[in-house]
Amino acid sequence: MNEVIIIYAVTLLLAWPLGKYIAGVFKGGTGTGGTIFLPLETGLYRLFGVDPSQPMSWQGYGKALLKLHLVLVLIVFGLLMAQGALFLNPDGIDGMSWDLALHTAVSFLTNTNQQHYSGQAQLSYLAHTFGIVTLQVVTPAAGMAALISIVRTLLSRSDKKPQTSSDGTISVGNFYEDITRAIVRVMLPVATVIALILASQGVPNTYEGAQTATPLDQTAGMAVQNIPIGPVAPMVAIKQVGTNGGGWYGPNSSVPLENPTPLSNFVETVSIVLIPAALVFALGFLTGRRRLALVVMGVMVLMSVSLTSVAIWSENQPNAAFAGLTVEGANLEGKEVRFGATATALWGSWTTQTSNGSVNGMHDSFNPIGGMIPMVDMFINVTFGGIGVGLIGYLLFLLLAAFLGSLMIGRAPEIAGKTLEAREMKLVCIALLIQPLLILGFSAITVAFPALTGNSNPGFHGISQVIYEYTSAFANNGSGFEGLGDDTVWWNVTCAVNLALGRFIPILAPLAIAASLAAKRSAPEGRGSLGIDTATFGLMTLAVIVMFTLLSFMPVLILGPIAETLALMS
């Protein structure tokens, strides 16, 4: 348990200065690091023909975000299908089928990295480094840019006059400037440091082809073994710090070549939450609302510790398959013995509290309650969450809590001196309710037609496998209960729909809300105003999150992991 406390402490201690740095990067003007990075950024603006000084309305900002993603998905989709005929393919890997290429491109485009393939066997070096890794850098930066735009528009101090765009509407910033700064000044420097640490621990970093080794066990039934390698360290670094999660190897960070030592496991675990936590602190530095940032962090840490504690407890219980044995220990099925049950459960909980989705053990082998926690983490999806989008999701619940809290005390609904009206609340409802609609709808159809399901368990755990896959897609997480046969046209296409809608609607709706509120006249905040930066309001927001999650998903939890637990107990 000491290792868990140390990892929490180190992560939060590193997140504070990183959050201050991130806030400085987006403060305006040249920003923190401008002396070093501005010449490179200026060159990129000229290369792509964009004007970073042009204020954008929320519609313009959203269109720029969508256009960039459309171009990227088309390029990567074509690359995945044609990789067999292209260069940097020393192992002669063929192109993907159209449905697998579609799912993979959309998965990495949405910062999800849900993999219906095994990376070392089905992707060339070109597809990995210039397709997948490019998306792993750009997509978390896009989420960060969207968050910065929403925060400075929604929560800027009322004494600051909002900027207007060229058409006279409220400006939310410039997408090209925001995403460029996020990539050049945040994502790449942090990922470079992590990559160097991992390479020093023995993670491969080469463009050589697969290596041939002779097994020491002569009874293994093979004379030689081909071991795929490649530029693994940089990909693992960005997959961790970018809440991406898609690994070079199919079994992800449970493979010693991705995660060889206790230090690499420590660094990769911290990296999962580092930037999402830093963005919460950046919220306070960027808007001047530091008390609000501390309240948000307090709620997130409380949810994280509570859920992680249950996961660790569950995985330190015996596996039901060994019931009745003289000596019973922790559940080590699907786990690396070198990590043990506690470190694996911590990783499993953290990777689903963010939109990371990487694993150092198999979630499908967790005890039923231990497997339920990652599902609950993804249902909530705002316990740190993905880079940018996690805090955006929290702000949606904050708006809902402000609306309900105002009505409970007999006041007109408002936040930060701005009235909350029907338009804003309709957008909040759309962004929140689309989650259970898509997850439960697609799950019901899939379970109703066994030919589509492809699960390895016909009972309660089979239901959990289906729910988990669609939840992981919508939450832009990417982890899975890997007993599921998901490389089919049905799974690839329906998950791609979940991936896209689960990414862009929860970004665009809050962007519209922020612009709508910023355009309203602000009433001075006084003693009668609803304080969103108090512990009481933090608990109110927590209660809204919990109630929304339980009302939406408690029935499927009963049908899946809870029923499985009761069946094993009986």
XYZ file of C-alpha atoms in Angstrom:
570
model
C 0.000 0.000 0.000
C 2.968 2.322 0.561
C 3.704 2.276 -3.179
C 0.157 3.482 -3.896
C 0.513 6.423 -1.490
C 3.896 7.341 -2.969
C 2.561 7.248 -6.545
C -0.402 9.471 -5.626
C 1.893 11.930 -3.826
C 4.501 12.096 -6.594
C 1.836 12.580 -9.267
C 0.169 15.496 -7.462
C 3.513 17.105 -6.560
C 4.583 17.015 -10.213
C 1.166 18.121 -11.470
C 1.239 21.408 -9.535
C 4.291 22.997 -11.260
C 3.322 21.457 -14.601
C -0.139 23.009 -14.269
C 1.409 26.395 -13.541
C 3.600 26.018 -16.627
C 0.627 25.011 -18.822
C -1.352 28.042 -17.624
C 1.595 30.252 -18.530
C 1.751 28.746 -22.010
C -1.850 29.811 -22.726
C -1.926 33.107 -20.803
C -1.727 35.258 -23.912
C 1.061 37.102 -25.668
C 4.099 34.957 -26.323
C 3.347 32.813 -23.247
C 5.741 30.785 -21.134
C 8.459 29.256 -23.283
C 7.850 31.704 -26.119
C 11.511 32.628 -26.404
C 12.399 29.009 -27.148
C 9.389 27.722 -29.030
C 7.928 30.749 -30.852
C 10.270 30.558 -33.896
C 9.252 26.917 -34.467
C 5.572 27.742 -34.019
C 5.804 30.674 -36.436
C 7.331 28.359 -39.029
C 4.463 25.891 -38.565
C 1.841 28.638 -38.987
C 3.471 29.700 -42.267
C 3.798 26.097 -43.452
C 0.091 25.401 -42.962
C -1.065 28.873 -44.009
C -2.981 29.804 -40.844
C -3.258 33.056 -38.913
C -2.878 32.486 -35.141
C -3.897 36.051 -34.293
C -7.387 35.798 -35.816
C -10.084 35.481 -33.084
C -12.587 32.688 -33.736
C -16.231 32.246 -32.770
C -17.154 28.917 -31.236
C -18.460 27.791 -34.630
C -15.189 28.714 -36.318
C -13.173 27.047 -33.577
C -15.262 23.874 -33.832
C -15.050 23.789 -37.637
C -11.258 24.140 -37.518
C -11.059 21.273 -35.012
C -13.309 19.038 -37.128
C -11.518 19.840 -40.392
C -8.143 18.909 -38.930
C -9.501 15.614 -37.644
C -11.201 14.831 -40.970
C -7.950 15.312 -42.887
C -6.015 13.189 -40.393
C -8.492 10.305 -40.383
C -8.486 10.087 -44.178
C -4.676 10.039 -44.321
C -4.313 7.395 -41.611
C -7.152 5.271 -43.014
C -5.405 5.164 -46.393
C -2.029 4.483 -44.785
C -3.357 1.499 -42.815
C -4.927 -0.095 -45.876
C -1.851 0.493 -48.076
C 0.920 -0.228 -45.536
C 1.779 -3.555 -47.179
C 2.957 -1.770 -50.336
C 4.819 1.050 -48.573
C 8.299 1.458 -47.076
C 9.451 1.003 -43.445
C 7.908 -2.459 -43.417
C 10.836 -4.848 -42.820
C 8.559 -7.640 -41.543
C 6.308 -7.601 -44.649
C 3.039 -6.816 -42.835
C -0.060 -6.653 -45.067
C -2.601 -3.830 -45.188
C -5.706 -3.908 -42.975
C -9.244 -4.698 -44.079
C -11.459 -1.630 -44.601
C -13.461 -2.097 -41.412
C -10.414 -2.678 -39.201
C -8.603 0.267 -40.811
C -11.698 2.452 -40.218
C -11.960 1.446 -36.576
C -8.237 1.883 -35.966
C -8.070 5.303 -37.634
C -11.135 6.615 -35.774
C -9.929 5.047 -32.528
C -6.599 6.865 -32.578
C -8.186 10.024 -34.002
C -10.387 10.271 -30.894
C -7.550 9.774 -28.376
C -9.021 6.339 -27.579
C -6.531 3.836 -28.993
C -9.003 0.966 -28.793
C -7.221 -1.854 -30.594
C -8.977 -4.679 -32.442
C -5.582 -5.801 -33.721
C -2.189 -6.731 -32.266
C 0.231 -3.879 -32.898
C 3.504 -5.747 -33.335
C 1.931 -8.179 -35.842
C -0.424 -5.974 -37.880
C 1.215 -2.544 -38.153
C 4.328 -1.577 -40.131
C 6.895 0.842 -38.722
C 5.549 3.508 -41.084
C 1.977 3.047 -39.860
C 3.132 3.026 -36.252
C 5.400 6.061 -36.270
C 3.872 8.353 -38.915
C 0.250 7.328 -38.533
C -0.466 6.156 -35.014
C 2.100 8.211 -33.082
C 1.170 11.380 -34.995
C -2.427 10.962 -33.842
C -1.227 10.171 -30.320
C 0.442 13.597 -30.231
C -2.178 15.673 -32.036
C -5.408 14.346 -30.500
C -4.622 14.938 -26.798
C -3.349 18.391 -27.796
C -6.703 19.045 -29.486
C -8.488 18.083 -26.274
C -6.237 20.406 -24.302
C -6.863 23.247 -26.762
C -10.641 22.780 -26.492
C -10.459 22.837 -22.686
C -8.377 26.013 -22.635
C -10.836 27.676 -24.994
C -13.836 26.692 -22.865
C -12.242 27.604 -19.544
C -11.047 31.064 -20.508
C -14.418 31.820 -22.136
C -16.671 30.371 -19.425
C -14.767 31.156 -16.241
C -12.881 34.360 -16.983
C -13.390 37.050 -14.381
C -16.505 39.166 -14.907
C -14.433 42.379 -14.966
C -12.697 41.242 -18.168
C -14.378 42.284 -21.411
C -14.742 39.304 -23.777
C -13.072 39.458 -27.190
C -15.141 39.353 -30.333
C -14.431 37.556 -33.603
C -14.485 39.129 -37.075
C -18.252 38.555 -37.400
C -18.991 40.328 -34.112
C -19.730 37.171 -32.064
C -17.921 36.190 -28.883
C -14.406 34.881 -29.536
C -13.261 31.669 -27.842
C -9.653 32.014 -29.016
C -7.761 30.660 -31.997
C -7.704 26.891 -32.478
C -4.480 26.830 -34.471
C -2.555 28.791 -31.855
C -3.949 26.704 -28.998
C -3.235 23.297 -30.535
C 0.219 24.315 -31.751
C 1.229 25.499 -28.306
C -0.213 22.350 -26.741
C 1.854 20.152 -29.082
C 5.109 22.098 -29.186
C 5.305 23.385 -25.614
C 3.566 20.644 -23.620
C 3.066 17.256 -25.278
C 6.398 16.862 -27.069
C 8.689 18.073 -24.215
C 6.963 15.917 -21.592
C 6.878 12.852 -23.869
C 10.565 13.306 -24.740
C 11.570 13.192 -21.079
C 9.497 10.048 -20.482
C 10.880 8.384 -23.638
C 14.473 8.951 -22.528
C 13.729 7.442 -19.110
C 12.063 4.384 -20.660
C 14.873 3.891 -23.198
C 17.360 3.956 -20.323
C 15.398 1.096 -18.726
C 15.723 -1.100 -21.815
C 12.597 -0.317 -23.852
C 13.601 -0.803 -27.534
C 14.161 2.242 -29.711
C 15.232 1.118 -33.193
C 14.057 0.690 -36.776
C 15.616 -2.754 -37.139
C 13.364 -5.682 -38.006
C 12.300 -8.481 -35.663
C 15.137 -10.201 -33.807
C 15.661 -13.962 -33.797
C 16.382 -15.778 -30.535
C 16.939 -19.432 -29.603
C 14.665 -20.576 -26.742
C 16.539 -21.867 -23.688
C 13.829 -24.485 -23.182
C 14.544 -27.056 -25.883
C 11.135 -28.686 -25.249
C 9.301 -25.504 -26.281
C 8.574 -26.948 -29.721
C 10.318 -24.183 -31.675
C 13.892 -23.980 -32.888
C 13.928 -20.151 -32.985
C 11.629 -17.340 -31.879
C 11.039 -14.042 -33.712
C 10.801 -11.109 -31.306
C 9.318 -7.912 -32.831
C 11.033 -4.690 -31.792
C 11.032 -1.123 -33.188
C 10.858 2.498 -31.968
C 8.886 1.381 -28.930
C 10.091 3.892 -26.295
C 8.717 7.056 -27.953
C 5.350 5.418 -28.608
C 5.036 4.133 -25.046
C 5.948 7.597 -23.729
C 3.266 9.427 -25.720
C 0.703 6.667 -25.129
C 1.093 7.231 -21.377
C 1.393 11.018 -21.045
C -1.163 11.644 -23.805
C -3.876 9.444 -22.208
C -3.699 7.414 -25.416
C -3.114 3.864 -24.194
C -2.503 2.047 -27.484
C 0.725 0.081 -27.108
C 3.289 -1.243 -29.568
C 2.564 -4.788 -28.428
C -0.842 -6.425 -28.143
C -0.599 -7.139 -24.377
C 0.489 -3.511 -23.869
C 2.584 -2.607 -20.817
C 2.376 -6.096 -19.378
C 5.063 -7.002 -21.972
C 8.610 -6.639 -20.590
C 9.710 -4.898 -23.787
C 7.242 -2.079 -23.053
C 7.599 -2.100 -19.283
C 10.781 -3.905 -18.200
C 11.605 -2.661 -14.683
C 10.008 -1.420 -11.436
C 11.174 2.109 -12.340
C 9.547 1.943 -15.775
C 6.301 0.745 -14.168
C 6.448 3.614 -11.660
C 7.100 6.208 -14.367
C 4.397 4.847 -16.670
C 1.855 4.752 -13.834
C 2.549 8.367 -12.827
C 2.396 9.428 -16.478
C -1.205 8.207 -16.795
C -2.635 10.925 -14.537
C 0.105 13.583 -14.720
C -1.245 15.934 -17.412
C -4.988 15.501 -16.598
C -4.198 16.424 -12.977
C -1.959 19.299 -14.093
C -4.805 20.746 -16.157
C -6.960 21.024 -13.030
C -4.276 23.168 -11.402
C -3.883 25.077 -14.682
C -7.596 25.955 -14.423
C -6.876 27.888 -11.238
C -3.785 29.661 -12.545
C -5.384 30.531 -15.896
C -8.650 31.985 -14.567
C -7.550 33.226 -11.160
C -10.063 30.861 -9.520
C -7.574 28.830 -7.495
C -10.122 27.838 -4.856
C -12.287 26.356 -7.607
C -9.316 24.359 -8.903
C -8.656 22.974 -5.411
C -12.329 22.030 -4.976
C -12.340 20.235 -8.341
C -9.106 18.442 -7.478
C -10.524 17.461 -4.094
C -13.620 15.900 -5.695
C -11.524 14.064 -8.284
C -9.038 12.728 -5.717
C -11.892 11.602 -3.454
C -13.497 9.649 -6.313
C -10.129 8.270 -7.398
C -9.049 7.058 -3.966
C -12.459 5.523 -3.237
C -12.653 3.568 -6.487
C -8.990 2.582 -6.511
C -9.221 1.276 -2.938
C -12.095 -1.041 -3.898
C -10.158 -2.316 -6.939
C -7.025 -3.013 -4.862
C -9.064 -4.753 -2.162
C -10.862 -6.906 -4.727
C -7.717 -8.011 -6.544
C -6.062 -8.970 -3.266
C -8.889 -11.455 -2.667
C -8.514 -15.064 -3.878
C -9.615 -16.054 -7.348
C -12.864 -18.040 -7.143
C -11.279 -20.790 -9.251
C -8.983 -21.625 -6.320
C -11.679 -21.746 -3.652
C -11.098 -24.471 -1.102
C -7.353 -24.741 -1.537
C -5.243 -24.924 1.606
C -3.337 -21.750 0.737
C -5.198 -18.850 -0.847
C -3.611 -15.606 -1.989
C -4.290 -12.595 -4.148
C -5.859 -12.983 -7.595
C -2.839 -13.236 -9.903
C -4.665 -14.519 -12.979
C -3.815 -12.301 -15.954
C -1.182 -10.377 -13.998
C 2.568 -10.071 -14.171
C 3.922 -11.620 -10.962
C 6.691 -8.998 -10.959
C 4.039 -6.278 -10.498
C 1.635 -8.145 -8.241
C -2.039 -7.564 -7.538
C -1.808 -4.110 -5.930
C 0.233 -2.359 -8.647
C -1.907 -3.959 -11.358
C -5.172 -2.899 -9.693
C -3.838 0.648 -9.236
C -2.934 0.835 -12.914
C -6.285 -0.696 -13.918
C -8.160 1.912 -11.914
C -6.062 4.913 -12.996
C -6.061 3.971 -16.662
C -9.877 4.013 -16.673
C -10.171 7.115 -14.484
C -8.435 8.844 -17.371
C -9.044 8.033 -21.036
C -5.712 6.210 -21.152
C -6.727 2.562 -21.460
C -3.215 1.085 -21.339
C -2.820 -2.015 -19.158
C -0.126 -3.894 -17.267
C -2.499 -6.790 -16.596
C -5.649 -8.222 -18.161
C -8.876 -6.606 -16.930
C -10.880 -9.600 -18.152
C -9.132 -11.683 -15.471
C -9.951 -9.344 -12.587
C -12.353 -10.569 -9.919
C -15.929 -9.425 -10.694
C -15.826 -6.409 -8.343
C -12.309 -5.555 -9.490
C -13.546 -5.642 -13.093
C -16.565 -3.532 -12.199
C -14.398 -0.638 -10.980
C -12.871 0.128 -14.411
C -16.400 0.083 -15.843
C -17.629 2.526 -13.182
C -14.551 4.697 -13.776
C -15.491 4.953 -17.456
C -19.187 5.529 -16.711
C -18.143 8.525 -14.569
C -15.376 9.544 -17.005
C -14.520 12.746 -15.122
C -12.229 11.372 -12.413
C -9.307 13.244 -14.006
C -10.539 11.988 -17.399
C -8.730 12.383 -20.709
C -6.492 15.335 -21.481
C -8.847 18.297 -21.720
C -12.035 16.296 -22.190
C -12.060 14.968 -18.611
C -12.222 18.451 -17.120
C -14.669 19.531 -19.834
C -16.930 16.670 -18.704
C -16.581 17.770 -15.095
C -17.647 21.291 -16.104
C -20.823 19.830 -17.632
C -21.688 18.246 -14.283
C -20.731 21.522 -12.568
C -23.246 23.367 -14.762
C -25.926 20.773 -13.966
C -25.144 21.059 -10.241
C -25.322 24.863 -10.447
C -28.717 24.628 -12.157
C -30.119 22.220 -9.571
C -28.477 23.996 -6.634
C -29.921 27.363 -7.669
C -33.417 25.897 -7.907
C -33.050 24.206 -4.509
C -32.412 27.551 -2.795
C -35.099 29.383 -4.742
C -32.837 31.420 -7.013
C -32.700 31.862 -10.765
C -30.101 29.374 -12.102
C -26.748 31.071 -12.689
C -23.022 30.428 -12.727
C -20.281 33.007 -12.259
C -22.874 35.767 -12.529
C -24.316 34.489 -15.832
C -27.874 33.133 -16.022
C -28.348 29.508 -17.046
C -31.261 29.305 -19.441
C -33.001 26.679 -21.559
C -30.467 26.768 -24.416
C -27.490 26.025 -22.176
C -29.276 23.299 -20.230
C -30.483 21.570 -23.408
C -26.875 21.384 -24.597
C -25.776 20.040 -21.189
C -28.446 17.339 -21.383
C -27.489 16.359 -24.940
C -23.807 16.060 -24.013
C -24.549 13.954 -20.915
C -27.457 11.771 -22.053
C -25.897 10.622 -25.296
C -23.555 8.436 -23.212
C -26.143 5.990 -21.772
C -28.168 6.163 -25.001
C -25.292 4.903 -27.167
C -23.708 2.483 -24.686
C -26.931 0.789 -23.627
C -28.498 0.916 -27.087
C -25.622 -0.757 -28.926
C -25.119 -3.243 -26.059
C -28.765 -4.286 -26.144
C -28.683 -4.886 -29.909
C -25.433 -6.845 -29.678
C -26.587 -9.083 -26.832
C -29.930 -9.685 -28.582
C -28.144 -11.239 -31.569
C -25.587 -13.825 -30.348
C -24.064 -14.082 -33.825
C -22.858 -10.497 -33.419
C -21.601 -10.746 -29.862
C -18.414 -12.800 -30.147
C -17.902 -13.047 -26.393
C -16.145 -15.937 -24.681
C -18.551 -16.161 -21.731
C -22.278 -16.833 -22.192
C -23.201 -15.861 -18.622
C -23.045 -12.687 -16.558
C -19.439 -12.045 -17.502
C -20.418 -12.124 -21.183
C -22.758 -9.188 -20.575
C -19.897 -7.367 -18.851
C -17.642 -7.949 -21.867
C -20.127 -6.307 -24.237
C -20.931 -3.369 -21.931
C -17.228 -2.815 -21.265
C -16.337 -2.628 -24.977
C -18.928 0.012 -25.845
C -18.236 1.940 -22.630
C -14.545 1.953 -23.431
C -15.281 3.259 -26.928
C -17.580 6.083 -25.794
C -15.296 7.078 -22.918
C -12.396 7.275 -25.417
C -10.547 4.849 -23.159
C -9.556 1.880 -25.297
C -9.056 -0.841 -22.701
C -11.098 -4.008 -22.981
C -12.205 -7.328 -21.554
C -10.072 -9.160 -24.068
C -12.068 -12.361 -24.122
C -14.182 -10.588 -26.739
C -13.778 -11.450 -30.432
C -14.073 -7.847 -31.584
C -12.345 -7.823 -34.985
C -15.586 -8.122 -36.980
C -17.410 -5.698 -39.233
C -20.152 -5.220 -36.611
C -17.810 -4.438 -33.746
C -15.478 -2.280 -35.847
C -18.233 -0.126 -37.331
C -20.436 0.279 -34.236
C -17.452 1.038 -32.020
C -16.264 3.617 -34.580
C -19.651 5.362 -34.275
C -19.379 5.338 -30.475
C -15.808 6.607 -30.657
C -16.623 9.593 -32.867
C -19.823 10.700 -31.114
C -18.285 10.150 -27.671
C -15.410 12.427 -28.601
C -16.836 15.370 -30.491
C -20.301 16.009 -29.015
C -18.930 16.418 -25.433
C -16.391 18.917 -26.836
C -18.581 20.983 -29.164
C -21.602 21.300 -26.843
C -19.600 22.858 -23.945
C -17.837 25.132 -26.456
C -21.248 26.462 -27.540
C -22.346 26.796 -23.910
C -19.232 28.782 -22.987
C -19.747 31.216 -25.875
C -23.450 31.593 -25.060
C -22.759 32.427 -21.413
C -19.880 34.769 -22.238
C -22.217 36.824 -24.450
C -24.542 37.521 -21.509
C -24.328 40.483 -19.188
C -22.586 39.485 -15.996
C -24.099 40.317 -12.636
C -21.532 41.171 -9.942
C -20.788 38.182 -7.728
C -21.836 38.935 -4.151
C -22.961 37.212 -0.937
C -26.169 36.065 -2.611
C -24.399 34.446 -5.555
C -24.021 30.696 -5.826
C -20.413 29.987 -4.870
C -18.987 27.294 -7.144
C -15.645 27.318 -5.349
C -16.852 26.067 -1.952
C -16.544 22.603 -0.440
C -20.344 22.444 -0.181
C -20.764 23.002 -3.903
C -18.003 20.458 -4.547
C -20.007 17.862 -2.626
C -23.130 18.897 -4.538
C -21.317 18.278 -7.824
C -20.059 14.932 -6.533
C -23.623 13.938 -5.607
C -24.863 14.867 -9.099
C -22.103 12.777 -10.709
C -22.870 9.754 -8.524
C -26.642 9.957 -8.994
C -26.369 10.382 -12.761
C -24.053 7.374 -13.007
C -26.206 5.123 -10.813
C -29.475 6.063 -12.505
C -27.957 5.452 -15.942
C -25.972 2.262 -15.345
C -26.962 0.533 -12.105
C -29.213 -2.003 -13.908
C -26.412 -3.211 -16.210
C -23.998 -3.415 -13.277
C -26.513 -5.688 -11.527
C -26.874 -7.846 -14.648
C -23.116 -8.062 -15.128
C -20.437 -7.907 -12.404
C -22.751 -7.807 -9.380
C -24.710 -10.872 -10.559
C -21.415 -12.622 -11.301
C -20.197 -11.877 -7.779
C -23.389 -13.221 -6.206
C -23.223 -16.346 -8.382
C -19.654 -17.054 -7.260
C -20.573 -16.442 -3.613
C -23.406 -18.958 -3.854
